[in-house]
Short mmCIF file of C-alpha atoms and ligand atoms in Angstrom, two decimals:
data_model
loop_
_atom_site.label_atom_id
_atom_site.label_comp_id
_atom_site.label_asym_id
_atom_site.label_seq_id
_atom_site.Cartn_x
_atom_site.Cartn_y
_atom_site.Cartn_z
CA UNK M 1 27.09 -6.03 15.68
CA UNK M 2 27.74 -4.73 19.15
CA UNK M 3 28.68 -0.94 19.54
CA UNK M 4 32.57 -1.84 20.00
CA UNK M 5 31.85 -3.54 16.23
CA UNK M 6 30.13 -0.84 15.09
CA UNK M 7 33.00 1.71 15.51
CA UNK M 8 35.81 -1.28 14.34
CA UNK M 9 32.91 -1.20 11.20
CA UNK M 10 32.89 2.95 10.34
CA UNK M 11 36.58 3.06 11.25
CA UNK M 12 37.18 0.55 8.58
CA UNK M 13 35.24 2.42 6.11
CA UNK M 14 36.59 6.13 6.73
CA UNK M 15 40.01 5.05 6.83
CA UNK M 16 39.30 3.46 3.14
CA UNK M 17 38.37 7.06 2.03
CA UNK M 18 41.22 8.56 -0.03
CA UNK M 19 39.81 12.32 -0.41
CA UNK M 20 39.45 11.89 -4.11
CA UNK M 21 36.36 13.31 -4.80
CA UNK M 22 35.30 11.01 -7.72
CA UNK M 23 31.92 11.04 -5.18
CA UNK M 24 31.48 15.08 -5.79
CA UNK M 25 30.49 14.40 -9.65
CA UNK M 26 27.96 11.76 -8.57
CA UNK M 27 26.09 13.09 -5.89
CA UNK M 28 22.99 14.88 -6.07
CA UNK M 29 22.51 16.62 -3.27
CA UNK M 30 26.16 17.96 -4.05
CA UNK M 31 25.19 18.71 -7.63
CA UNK M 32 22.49 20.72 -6.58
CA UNK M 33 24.17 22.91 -3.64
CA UNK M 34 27.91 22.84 -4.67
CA UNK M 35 28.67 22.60 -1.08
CA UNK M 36 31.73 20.57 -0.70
CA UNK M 37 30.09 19.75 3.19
CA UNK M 38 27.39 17.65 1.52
CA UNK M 39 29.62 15.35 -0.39
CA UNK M 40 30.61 11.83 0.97
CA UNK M 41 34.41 12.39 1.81
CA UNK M 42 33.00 15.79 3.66
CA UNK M 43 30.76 13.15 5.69
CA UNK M 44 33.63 10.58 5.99
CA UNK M 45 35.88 13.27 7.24
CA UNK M 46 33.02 14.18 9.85
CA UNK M 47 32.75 11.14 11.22
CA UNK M 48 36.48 10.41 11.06
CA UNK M 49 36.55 14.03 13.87
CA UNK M 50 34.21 12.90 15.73
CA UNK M 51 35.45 9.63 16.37
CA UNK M 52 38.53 11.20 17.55
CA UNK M 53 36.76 13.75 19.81
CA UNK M 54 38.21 16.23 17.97
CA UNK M 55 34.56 17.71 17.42
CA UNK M 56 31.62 17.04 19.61
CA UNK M 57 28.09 15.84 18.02
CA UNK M 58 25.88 19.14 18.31
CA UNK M 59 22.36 19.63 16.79
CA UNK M 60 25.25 21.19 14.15
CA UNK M 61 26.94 18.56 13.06
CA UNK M 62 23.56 16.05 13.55
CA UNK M 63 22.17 18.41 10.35
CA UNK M 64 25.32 17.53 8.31
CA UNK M 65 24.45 14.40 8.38
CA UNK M 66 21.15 14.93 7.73
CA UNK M 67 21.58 16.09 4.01
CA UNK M 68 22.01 13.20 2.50
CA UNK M 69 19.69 11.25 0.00
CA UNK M 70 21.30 7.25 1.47
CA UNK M 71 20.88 7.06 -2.86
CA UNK M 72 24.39 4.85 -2.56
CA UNK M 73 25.64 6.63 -5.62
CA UNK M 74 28.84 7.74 -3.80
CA UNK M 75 29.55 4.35 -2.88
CA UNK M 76 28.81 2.56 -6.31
CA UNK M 77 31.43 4.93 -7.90
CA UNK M 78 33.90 5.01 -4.95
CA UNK M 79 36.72 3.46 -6.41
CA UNK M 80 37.70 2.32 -2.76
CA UNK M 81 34.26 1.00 -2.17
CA UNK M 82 33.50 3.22 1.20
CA UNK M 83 30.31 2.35 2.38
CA UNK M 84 29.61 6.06 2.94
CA UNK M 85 25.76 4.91 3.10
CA UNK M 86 26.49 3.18 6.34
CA UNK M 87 28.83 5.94 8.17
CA UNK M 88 26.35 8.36 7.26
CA UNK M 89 23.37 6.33 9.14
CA UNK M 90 25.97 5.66 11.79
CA UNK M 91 27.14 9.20 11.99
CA UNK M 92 23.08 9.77 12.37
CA UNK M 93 22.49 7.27 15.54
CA UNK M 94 24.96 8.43 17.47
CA UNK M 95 23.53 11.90 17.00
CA UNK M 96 19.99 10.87 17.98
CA UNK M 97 21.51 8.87 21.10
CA UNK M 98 22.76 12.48 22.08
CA UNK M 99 20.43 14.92 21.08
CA UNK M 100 17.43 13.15 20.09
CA UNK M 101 14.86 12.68 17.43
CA UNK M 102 12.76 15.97 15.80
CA UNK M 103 9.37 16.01 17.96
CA UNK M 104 7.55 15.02 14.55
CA UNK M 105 9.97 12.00 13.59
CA UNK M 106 9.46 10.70 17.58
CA UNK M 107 6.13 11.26 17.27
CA UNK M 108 6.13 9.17 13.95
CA UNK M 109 8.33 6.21 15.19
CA UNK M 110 6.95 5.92 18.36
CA UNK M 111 3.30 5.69 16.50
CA UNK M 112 4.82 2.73 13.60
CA UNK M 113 5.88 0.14 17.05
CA UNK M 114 2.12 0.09 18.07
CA UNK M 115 0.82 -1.98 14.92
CA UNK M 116 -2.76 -1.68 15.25
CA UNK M 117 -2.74 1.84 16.57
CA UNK M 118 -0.90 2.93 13.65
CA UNK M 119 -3.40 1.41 11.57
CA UNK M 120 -6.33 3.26 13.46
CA UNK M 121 -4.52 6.14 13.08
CA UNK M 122 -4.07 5.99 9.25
CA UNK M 123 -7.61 4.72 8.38
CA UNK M 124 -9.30 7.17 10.33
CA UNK M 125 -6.88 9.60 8.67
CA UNK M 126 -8.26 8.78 5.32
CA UNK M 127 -11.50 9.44 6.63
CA UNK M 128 -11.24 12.70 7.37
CA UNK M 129 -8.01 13.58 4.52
CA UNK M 130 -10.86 15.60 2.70
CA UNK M 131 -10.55 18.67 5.84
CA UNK M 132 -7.12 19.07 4.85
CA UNK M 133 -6.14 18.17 1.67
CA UNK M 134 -8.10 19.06 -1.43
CA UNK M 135 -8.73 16.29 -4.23
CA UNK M 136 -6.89 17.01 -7.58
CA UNK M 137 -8.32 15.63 -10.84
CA UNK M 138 -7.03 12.40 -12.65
CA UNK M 139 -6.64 10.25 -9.95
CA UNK M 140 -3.05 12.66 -9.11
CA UNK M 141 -3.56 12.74 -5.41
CA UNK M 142 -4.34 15.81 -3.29
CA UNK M 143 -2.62 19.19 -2.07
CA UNK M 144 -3.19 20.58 1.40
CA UNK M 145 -5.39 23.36 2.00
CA UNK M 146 -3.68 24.78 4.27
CA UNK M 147 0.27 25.45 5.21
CA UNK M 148 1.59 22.32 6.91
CA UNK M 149 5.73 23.31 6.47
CA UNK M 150 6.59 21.15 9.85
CA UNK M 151 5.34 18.06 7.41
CA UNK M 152 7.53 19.61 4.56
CA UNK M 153 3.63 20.12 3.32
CA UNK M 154 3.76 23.49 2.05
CA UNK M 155 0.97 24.79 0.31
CA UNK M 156 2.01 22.93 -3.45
CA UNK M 157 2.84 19.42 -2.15
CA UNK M 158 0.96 16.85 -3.91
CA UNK M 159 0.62 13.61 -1.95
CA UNK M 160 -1.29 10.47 -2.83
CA UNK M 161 -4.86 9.65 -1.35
CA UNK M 162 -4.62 7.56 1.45
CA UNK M 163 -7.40 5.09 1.51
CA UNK M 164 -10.15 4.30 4.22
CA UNK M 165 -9.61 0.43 2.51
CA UNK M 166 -5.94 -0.40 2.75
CA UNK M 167 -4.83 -3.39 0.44
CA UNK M 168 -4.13 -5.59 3.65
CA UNK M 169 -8.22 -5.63 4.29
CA UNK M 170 -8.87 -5.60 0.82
CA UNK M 171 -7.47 -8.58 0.41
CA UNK M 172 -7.93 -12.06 2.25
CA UNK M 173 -4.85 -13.67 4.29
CA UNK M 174 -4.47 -16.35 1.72
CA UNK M 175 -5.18 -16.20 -1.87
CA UNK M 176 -5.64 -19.00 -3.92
CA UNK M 177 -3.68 -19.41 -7.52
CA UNK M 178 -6.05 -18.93 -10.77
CA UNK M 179 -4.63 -22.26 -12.23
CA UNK M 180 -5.38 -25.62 -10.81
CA UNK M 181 -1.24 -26.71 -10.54
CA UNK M 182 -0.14 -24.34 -7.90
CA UNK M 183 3.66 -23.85 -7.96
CA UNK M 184 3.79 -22.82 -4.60
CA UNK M 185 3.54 -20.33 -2.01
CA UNK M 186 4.66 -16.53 -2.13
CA UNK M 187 4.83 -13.85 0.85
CA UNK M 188 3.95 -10.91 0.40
CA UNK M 189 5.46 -8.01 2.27
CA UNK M 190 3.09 -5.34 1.47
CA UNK M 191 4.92 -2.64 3.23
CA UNK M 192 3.08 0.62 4.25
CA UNK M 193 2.88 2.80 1.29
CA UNK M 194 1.20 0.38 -0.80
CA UNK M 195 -0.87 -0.74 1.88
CA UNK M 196 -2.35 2.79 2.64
CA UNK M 197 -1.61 5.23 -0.26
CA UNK M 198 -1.18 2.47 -3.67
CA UNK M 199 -3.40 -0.35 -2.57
CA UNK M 200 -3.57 -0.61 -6.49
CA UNK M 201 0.23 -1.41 -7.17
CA UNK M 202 -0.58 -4.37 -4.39
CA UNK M 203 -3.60 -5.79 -5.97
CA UNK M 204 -1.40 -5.75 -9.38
CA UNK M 205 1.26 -8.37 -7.58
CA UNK M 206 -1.19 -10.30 -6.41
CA UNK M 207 -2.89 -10.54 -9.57
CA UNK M 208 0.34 -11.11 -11.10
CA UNK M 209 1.08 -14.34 -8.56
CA UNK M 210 -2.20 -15.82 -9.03
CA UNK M 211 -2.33 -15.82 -12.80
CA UNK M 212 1.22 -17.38 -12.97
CA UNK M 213 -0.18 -20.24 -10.32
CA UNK M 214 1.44 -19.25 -7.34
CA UNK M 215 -0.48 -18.74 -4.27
CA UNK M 216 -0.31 -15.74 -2.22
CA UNK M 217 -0.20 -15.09 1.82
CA UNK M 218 -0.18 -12.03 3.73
CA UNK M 219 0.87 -11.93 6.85
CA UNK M 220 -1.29 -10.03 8.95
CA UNK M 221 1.51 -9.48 11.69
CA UNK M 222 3.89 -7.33 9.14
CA UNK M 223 4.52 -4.30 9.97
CA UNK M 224 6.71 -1.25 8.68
CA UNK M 225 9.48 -2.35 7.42
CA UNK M 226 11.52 -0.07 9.51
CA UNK M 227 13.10 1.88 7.15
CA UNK M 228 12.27 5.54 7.82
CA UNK M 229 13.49 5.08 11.29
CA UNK M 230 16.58 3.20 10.59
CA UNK M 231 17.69 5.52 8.15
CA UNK M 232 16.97 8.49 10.43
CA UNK M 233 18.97 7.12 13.13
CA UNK M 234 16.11 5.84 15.36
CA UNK M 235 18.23 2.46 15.25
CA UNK M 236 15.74 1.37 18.41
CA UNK M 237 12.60 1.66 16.63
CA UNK M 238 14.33 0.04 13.16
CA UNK M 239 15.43 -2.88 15.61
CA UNK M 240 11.84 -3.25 17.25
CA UNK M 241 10.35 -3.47 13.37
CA UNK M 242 12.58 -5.08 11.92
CA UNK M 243 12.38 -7.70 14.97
CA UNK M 244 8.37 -7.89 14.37
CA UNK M 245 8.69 -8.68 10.58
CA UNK M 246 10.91 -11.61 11.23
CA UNK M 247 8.62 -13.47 13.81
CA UNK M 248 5.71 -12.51 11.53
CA UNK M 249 7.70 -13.89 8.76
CA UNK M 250 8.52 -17.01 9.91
CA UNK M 251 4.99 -18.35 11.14
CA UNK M 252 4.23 -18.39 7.89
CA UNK M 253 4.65 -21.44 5.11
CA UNK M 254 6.31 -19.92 1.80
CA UNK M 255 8.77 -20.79 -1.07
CA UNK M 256 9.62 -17.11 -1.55
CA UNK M 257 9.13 -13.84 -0.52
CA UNK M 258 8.17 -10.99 -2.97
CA UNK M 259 8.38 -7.28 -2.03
CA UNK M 260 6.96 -4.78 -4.46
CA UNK M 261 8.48 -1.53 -3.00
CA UNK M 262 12.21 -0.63 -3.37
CA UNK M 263 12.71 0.28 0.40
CA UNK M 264 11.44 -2.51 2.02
CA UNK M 265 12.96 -5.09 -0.42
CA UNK M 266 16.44 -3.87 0.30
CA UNK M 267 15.65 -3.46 4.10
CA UNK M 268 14.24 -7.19 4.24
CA UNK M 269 17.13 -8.68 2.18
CA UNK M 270 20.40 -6.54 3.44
CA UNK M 271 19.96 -3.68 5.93
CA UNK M 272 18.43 -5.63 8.47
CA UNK M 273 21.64 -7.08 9.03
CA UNK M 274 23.36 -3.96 10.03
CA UNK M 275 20.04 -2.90 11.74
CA UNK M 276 19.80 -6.16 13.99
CA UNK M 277 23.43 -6.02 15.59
CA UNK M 278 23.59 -8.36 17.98
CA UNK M 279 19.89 -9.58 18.05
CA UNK M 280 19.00 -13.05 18.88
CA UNK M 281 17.19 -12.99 15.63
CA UNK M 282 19.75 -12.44 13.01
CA UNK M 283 20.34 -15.98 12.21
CA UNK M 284 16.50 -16.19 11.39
CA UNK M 285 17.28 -13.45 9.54
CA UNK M 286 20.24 -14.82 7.47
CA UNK M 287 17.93 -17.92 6.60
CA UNK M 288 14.69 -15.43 5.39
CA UNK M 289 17.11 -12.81 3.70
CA UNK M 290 17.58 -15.36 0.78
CA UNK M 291 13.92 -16.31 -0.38
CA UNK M 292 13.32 -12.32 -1.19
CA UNK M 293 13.16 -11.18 -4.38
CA UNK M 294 11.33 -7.83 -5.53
CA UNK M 295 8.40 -8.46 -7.86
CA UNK M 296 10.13 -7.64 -11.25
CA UNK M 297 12.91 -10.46 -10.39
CA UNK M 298 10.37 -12.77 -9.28
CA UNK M 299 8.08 -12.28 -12.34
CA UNK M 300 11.40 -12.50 -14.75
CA UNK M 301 12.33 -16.23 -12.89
CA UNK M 302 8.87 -17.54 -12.05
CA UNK M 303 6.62 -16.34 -14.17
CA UNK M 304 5.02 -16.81 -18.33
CA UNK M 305 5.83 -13.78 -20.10
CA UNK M 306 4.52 -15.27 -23.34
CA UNK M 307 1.22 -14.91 -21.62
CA UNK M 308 1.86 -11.27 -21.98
CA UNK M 309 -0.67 -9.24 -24.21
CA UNK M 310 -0.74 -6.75 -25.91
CA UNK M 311 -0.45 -3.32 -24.50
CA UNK M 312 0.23 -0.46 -26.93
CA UNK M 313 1.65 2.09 -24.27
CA UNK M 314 4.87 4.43 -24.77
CA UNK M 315 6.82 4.25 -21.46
CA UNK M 316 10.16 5.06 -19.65
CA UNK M 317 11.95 3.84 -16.48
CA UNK M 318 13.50 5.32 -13.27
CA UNK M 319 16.10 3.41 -11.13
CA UNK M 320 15.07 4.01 -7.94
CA UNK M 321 17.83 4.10 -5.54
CA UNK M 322 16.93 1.19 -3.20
CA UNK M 323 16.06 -1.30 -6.53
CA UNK M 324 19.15 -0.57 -8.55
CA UNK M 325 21.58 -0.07 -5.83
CA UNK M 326 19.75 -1.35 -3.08
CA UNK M 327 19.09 -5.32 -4.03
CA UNK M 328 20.70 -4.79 -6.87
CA UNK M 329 17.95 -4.60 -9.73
CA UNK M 330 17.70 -2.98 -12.89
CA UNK M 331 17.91 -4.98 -16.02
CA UNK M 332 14.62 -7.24 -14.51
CA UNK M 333 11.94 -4.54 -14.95
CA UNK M 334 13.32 -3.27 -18.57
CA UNK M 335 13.72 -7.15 -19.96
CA UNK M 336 9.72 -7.30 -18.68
CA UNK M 337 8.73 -4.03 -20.04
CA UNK M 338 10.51 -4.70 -23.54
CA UNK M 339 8.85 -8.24 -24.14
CA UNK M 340 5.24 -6.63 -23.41
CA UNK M 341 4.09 -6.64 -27.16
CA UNK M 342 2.91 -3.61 -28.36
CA UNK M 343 4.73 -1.62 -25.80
CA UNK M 344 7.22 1.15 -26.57
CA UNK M 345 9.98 1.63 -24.62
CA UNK M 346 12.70 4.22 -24.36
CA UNK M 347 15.56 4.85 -21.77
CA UNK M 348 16.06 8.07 -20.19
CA UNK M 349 18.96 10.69 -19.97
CA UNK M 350 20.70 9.16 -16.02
CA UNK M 351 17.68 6.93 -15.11
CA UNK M 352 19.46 5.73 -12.36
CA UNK M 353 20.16 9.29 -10.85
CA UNK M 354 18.42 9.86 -7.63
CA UNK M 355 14.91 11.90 -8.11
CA UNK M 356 15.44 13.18 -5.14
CA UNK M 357 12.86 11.57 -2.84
CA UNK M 358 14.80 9.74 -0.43
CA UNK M 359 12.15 9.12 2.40
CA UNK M 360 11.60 11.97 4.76
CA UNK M 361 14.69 13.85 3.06
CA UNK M 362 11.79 14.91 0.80
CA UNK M 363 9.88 16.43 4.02
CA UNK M 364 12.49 18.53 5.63
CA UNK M 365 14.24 19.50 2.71
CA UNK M 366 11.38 20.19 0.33
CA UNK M 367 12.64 22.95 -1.89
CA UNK M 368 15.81 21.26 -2.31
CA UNK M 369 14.84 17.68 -3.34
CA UNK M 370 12.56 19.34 -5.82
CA UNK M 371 15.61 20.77 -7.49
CA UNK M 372 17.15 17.60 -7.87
CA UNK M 373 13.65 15.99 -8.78
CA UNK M 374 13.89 18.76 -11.53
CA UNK M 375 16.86 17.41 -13.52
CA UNK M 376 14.72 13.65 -13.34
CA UNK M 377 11.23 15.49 -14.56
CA UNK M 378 13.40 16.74 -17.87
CA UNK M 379 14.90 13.58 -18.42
CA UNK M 380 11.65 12.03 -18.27
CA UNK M 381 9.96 14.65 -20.68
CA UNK M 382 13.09 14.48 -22.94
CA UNK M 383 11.95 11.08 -23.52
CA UNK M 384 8.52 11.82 -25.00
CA UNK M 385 6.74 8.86 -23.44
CA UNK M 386 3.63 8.98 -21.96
CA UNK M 387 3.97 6.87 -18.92
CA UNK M 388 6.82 6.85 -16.56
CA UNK M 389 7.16 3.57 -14.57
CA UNK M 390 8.52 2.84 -11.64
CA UNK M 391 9.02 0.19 -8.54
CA UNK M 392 8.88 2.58 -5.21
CA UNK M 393 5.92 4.43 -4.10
CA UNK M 394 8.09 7.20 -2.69
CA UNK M 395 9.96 8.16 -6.06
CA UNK M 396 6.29 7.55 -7.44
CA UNK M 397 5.03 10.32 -4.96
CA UNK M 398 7.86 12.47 -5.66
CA UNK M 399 8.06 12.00 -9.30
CA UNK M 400 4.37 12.56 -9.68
CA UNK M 401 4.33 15.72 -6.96
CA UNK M 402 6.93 17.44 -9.47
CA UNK M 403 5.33 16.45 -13.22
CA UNK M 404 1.85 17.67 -11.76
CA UNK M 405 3.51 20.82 -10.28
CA UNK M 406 4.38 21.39 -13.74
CA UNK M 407 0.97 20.25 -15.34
CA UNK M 408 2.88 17.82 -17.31
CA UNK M 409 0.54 15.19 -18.95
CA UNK M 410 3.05 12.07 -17.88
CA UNK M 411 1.43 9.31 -15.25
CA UNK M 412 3.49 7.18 -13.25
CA UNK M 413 2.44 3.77 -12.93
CA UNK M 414 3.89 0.91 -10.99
CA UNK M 415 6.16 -1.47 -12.85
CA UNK M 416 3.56 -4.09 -11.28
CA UNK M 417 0.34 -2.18 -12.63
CA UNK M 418 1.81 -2.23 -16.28
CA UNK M 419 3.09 -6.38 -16.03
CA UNK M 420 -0.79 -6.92 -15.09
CA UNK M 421 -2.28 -4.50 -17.35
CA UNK M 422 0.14 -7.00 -19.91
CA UNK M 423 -1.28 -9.65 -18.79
CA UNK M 424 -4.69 -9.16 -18.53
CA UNK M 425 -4.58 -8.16 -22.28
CA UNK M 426 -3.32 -11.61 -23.00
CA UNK M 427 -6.39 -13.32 -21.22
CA UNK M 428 -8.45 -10.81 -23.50
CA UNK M 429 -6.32 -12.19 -26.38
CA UNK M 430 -6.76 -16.01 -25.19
CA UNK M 431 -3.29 -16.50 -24.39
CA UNK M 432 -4.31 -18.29 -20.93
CA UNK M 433 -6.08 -21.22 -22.45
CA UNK M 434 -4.72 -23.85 -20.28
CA UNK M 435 -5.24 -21.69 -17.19
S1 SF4 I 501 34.25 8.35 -0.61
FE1 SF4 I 501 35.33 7.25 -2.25
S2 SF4 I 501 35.00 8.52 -4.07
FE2 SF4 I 501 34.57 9.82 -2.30
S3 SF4 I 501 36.51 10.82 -1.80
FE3 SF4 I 501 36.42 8.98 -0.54
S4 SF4 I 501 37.52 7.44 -1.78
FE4 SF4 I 501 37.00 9.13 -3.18
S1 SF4 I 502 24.36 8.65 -0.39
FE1 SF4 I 502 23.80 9.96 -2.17
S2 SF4 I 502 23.21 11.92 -1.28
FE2 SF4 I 502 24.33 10.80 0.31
S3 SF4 I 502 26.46 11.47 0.13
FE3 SF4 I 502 26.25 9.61 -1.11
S4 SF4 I 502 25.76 10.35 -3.18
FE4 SF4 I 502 25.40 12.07 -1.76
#
């Protein structure tokens, strides 16, 4: 989309917006503040002034658009289907075209287009993660010894380990299926946070491929998937990453693509469209968009779940907001988790609710997405279960940040960790004979 398509697109949407406010009992950034400016017909009103110059774009109006999670909740329920997701990351690139980035975030996005830079960067970080942050117990990630608020890493903030071995060296390029019949080939877009801070979560979906005879390839070129800068209205950067994923993407040989964090499936399989415009690449894109699936569809299509074993575990689920209303997903993982013998599953109070994560909404508005992550960690509690899984490392930062801040014994474990957990008990139990 050009720029005179982009306005034909947001004019389309706002003028779709009938003032209703059906979005006011849905979202939770307006739940929490009961400011009628943080609700999406505020925001579609916004960008309906500024479009007619009736208001100018200061640093002002940039923050209004700021507060918002992208969760998509406004426009599931909008009975006129505005894609208030979309204006709002419009109304947020035209603000960055006029009064630019925060130092941090151009500091950030400038350092994700230099690939192997970036990677320095974060290794060596891990290296040297014990001078800032101290190490809690448990395996629950670490808090920073000293006050980092321009981060949104005040002195509480619990953030995962980042590790001096990142999955992507870990692991080889290509990795062979553990059955002699291969089915095929799978990609797998690793994505930054499990590449650096959940390594685990990766090794899991690769375990998970193998055993069920598919082979596995990384491709080495990947990069961030381009979502934090997208989203934040760097549309530049989110073109340049987007861009890089594509060629990397299609040197490869695969039968399907597999993504195993919420963010970067959705980006891969429908923002890139509205992030590529008018690139020469979009038609690529189109032909790539279709082979991706996140791990818990994959596993429910192409994979043995009577090879599942025993696993006698007492878990709940959270949505999160780029799975369930992002590509779409949210019966896949709870079929999975329910057929797992042994394990006990119950569904909590609004699992599909935003916990209040929503990239670096989390960082600049710390005290605030806690409150909303509040309302998710009683849900979850309410429940009773002992593990609370998930399928994106940022609610899974988030989520765990708030249970340890209030010492609750609940882990959160990747819907990928528990599958293989599942399945490795069924190799224990013999049920991979023929494998
Ligand atoms: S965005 Fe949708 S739900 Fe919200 S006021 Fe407009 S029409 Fe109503
Ligand atoms: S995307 Fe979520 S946080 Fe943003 S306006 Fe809509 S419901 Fe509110």
């Amino acid at each position: 989309m050009n720029n005179q398509g982009r306005r034909r697109f947001i004019e389309q949407e706002i003028v779709k917006c009938s003032r209703c406010g059906t979005c006011r009992s849905i979202c939770p950034v307006f739940l929490a503040e009961n400011n009628e400016n943080t609700t999406a017909r505020s925001k579609n009103r916004l960008m309906e002034a500024v479009l007619e110059d009736d208001i100018e774009l200061t640093p002002g109006v940039q923050k209004r658009f700021e507060k918002c999670l992208l969760c998509k909740a406004c426009k599931a329920h909008c009975g006129s289907g505005v894609a208030t997701d979309k204006v709002i990351m419009e109304g947020r690139a035209a603000a960055v075209e006029r009064n630019g980035l925060s130092p941090m975030k151009k500091l950030a996005f400038t350092g994700l287009r230099y690939r192997k830079l970036f990677d320095l960067g974060l290794r060596t970080g891990a290296l040297f993660q014990s001078l800032i942050f101290k190490k809690l117990p448990e395996g629950r990630g670490r808090v920073p010894r000293i006050l980092l608020p321009g981060a949104g890493l005040n002195q509480r903030r619990i953030i995962p380990d980042m590790t001096a071995n990142p999955l992507r060296v870990r692991l080889p390029k290509f990795i062979k299926a553990r059955t002699a019949a291969g089915k095929g080939r799978v990609l797998f877009f690793t994505g930054c946070m499990l590449n650096y801070m959940y390594p685990e979560s990766g090794e899991a979906v690769v375990g998970i491929l193998t055993e069920n005879g598919w082979d596995v390839v990384i491709p080495e070129k990947q990069c961030c998937c381009g979502t934090p800068a997208f989203t934040s209205g760097d549309v530049e950067t989110g073109r340049f990453l987007a861009e890089q994923n594509i060629k990397a993407i299609r040197a490869e040989d695969y039968d399907h693509i597999v993504t195993a964090c919420a963010s970067c499936g959705a980006a891969l399989k429908y923002e890139y469209e509205h992030v590529l415009g008018d690139s020469p690449l979009l038609k690529t894109w189109q032909g790539i968009s279709t082979h991706v699936f996140d791990i818990s569809q994959f596993v429910l299509r192409h994979c043995d779940l009577t090879k599942l074993g025993n696993l006698p575990i007492r878990v709940t689920y959270h949505d999160p907001c780029h799975l369930v209303r992002g590509m779409n997903v949210s019966a896949e993982p709870r079929e999975i988790l329910k057929a797992i013998p042994g394990l006990e599953f119950m569904e909590m109070k609004d699992a599909s609710r935003c916990c209040g994560a929503g990239g670096s909404f989390s960082a600049v508005y710390y005290e605030l997405s806690r409150k909303i992550n509040d309302k998710k960690l009683d849900n979850i509690e309410d429940t009773g279960m002992d593990y609370l899984v998930t399928g994106c490392s940022s609610c899974r930062m988030h989520i765990t940040d708030g249970l340890t801040q209030r010492k609750s014994a609940v882990e959160v474990l990747h819907t990928a960790e528990v599958i293989q957990m599942a399945y490795e008990a069924g190799r224990k139990e013999g049920k991979h004979v023929n494998s």
